[in-house]
Coordinates of C-alpha atoms in Angstrom, one line a residue:
M1 CA 26.6 -6.7 -25.5
V2 CA 26.0 -5.4 -22.3
I3 CA 24.9 -7.8 -19.7
R4 CA 22.8 -5.9 -17.0
K5 CA 22.5 -7.7 -13.5
R6 CA 18.8 -8.2 -12.1
R7 CA 17.7 -6.1 -9.9
R8 CA 16.4 -6.8 -6.2
G9 CA 13.5 -5.2 -5.2
K10 CA 13.3 -2.9 -2.4
Y11 CA 13.5 -5.3 0.8
N12 CA 15.4 -7.5 -0.6
A13 CA 12.7 -10.3 -1.3
Q14 CA 13.8 -13.2 -2.7
P15 CA 10.6 -15.0 -4.9
V16 CA 9.9 -18.6 -4.2
V17 CA 7.7 -21.1 -6.0
I18 CA 5.8 -23.5 -3.4
D19 CA 2.8 -25.8 -4.9
G20 CA 3.2 -24.0 -8.4
I21 CA 2.3 -20.8 -6.8
R22 CA 4.7 -18.2 -7.1
F23 CA 5.0 -15.7 -4.3
A24 CA 6.8 -12.4 -4.0
S25 CA 8.8 -13.4 -1.2
K26 CA 10.0 -16.6 1.4
A27 CA 7.5 -15.0 3.7
E28 CA 4.3 -15.1 2.0
G29 CA 5.5 -18.6 1.1
A30 CA 5.6 -19.2 4.7
Y31 CA 2.1 -18.1 5.7
Y32 CA 1.1 -19.9 2.6
R33 CA 2.3 -23.2 4.1
L34 CA 0.9 -22.6 7.6
I35 CA -2.7 -22.0 6.5
R36 CA -2.9 -24.8 3.7
N37 CA -2.7 -27.1 6.1
K38 CA -5.8 -25.4 8.3
P39 CA -9.1 -27.0 7.5
Q40 CA -10.9 -23.6 7.3
K41 CA -11.5 -22.2 3.9
V42 CA -9.5 -18.6 3.0
T43 CA -10.8 -16.4 0.8
I44 CA -9.3 -13.7 -1.2
Q45 CA -10.8 -10.3 -2.0
E46 CA -14.2 -11.0 -1.3
S47 CA -16.7 -8.7 -2.0
F48 CA -19.3 -7.1 -0.1
E49 CA -21.9 -4.0 0.1
I50 CA -20.7 -1.4 2.3
L51 CA -23.9 1.0 1.9
S52 CA -26.8 -0.4 0.5
A53 CA -29.0 2.3 -2.0
F54 CA -31.7 4.5 -0.4
K55 CA -34.0 7.0 -0.7
I56 CA -33.9 10.7 1.0
N57 CA -36.7 13.7 -0.3
G58 CA -37.3 11.7 -3.3
K59 CA -33.8 11.3 -4.3
R60 CA -32.5 8.4 -5.1
Y61 CA -28.7 7.1 -4.2
S62 CA -27.1 4.2 -5.6
A63 CA -25.3 1.7 -3.7
R64 CA -21.6 2.5 -3.2

């Protein structure tokens, strides 16, 4: 039976768990601790429309 060591990532980041959330590095965990005490609301990957639908010479172009 071969026992393999667990490979570390390219940047030697060590995963950390804070408040039940797993972060890929200690730096991400430290940033989370910094922003969790702030009263502002943080949104992640908020969707928005860059360009709405429009018509040119009777041809309709869809929103992207």
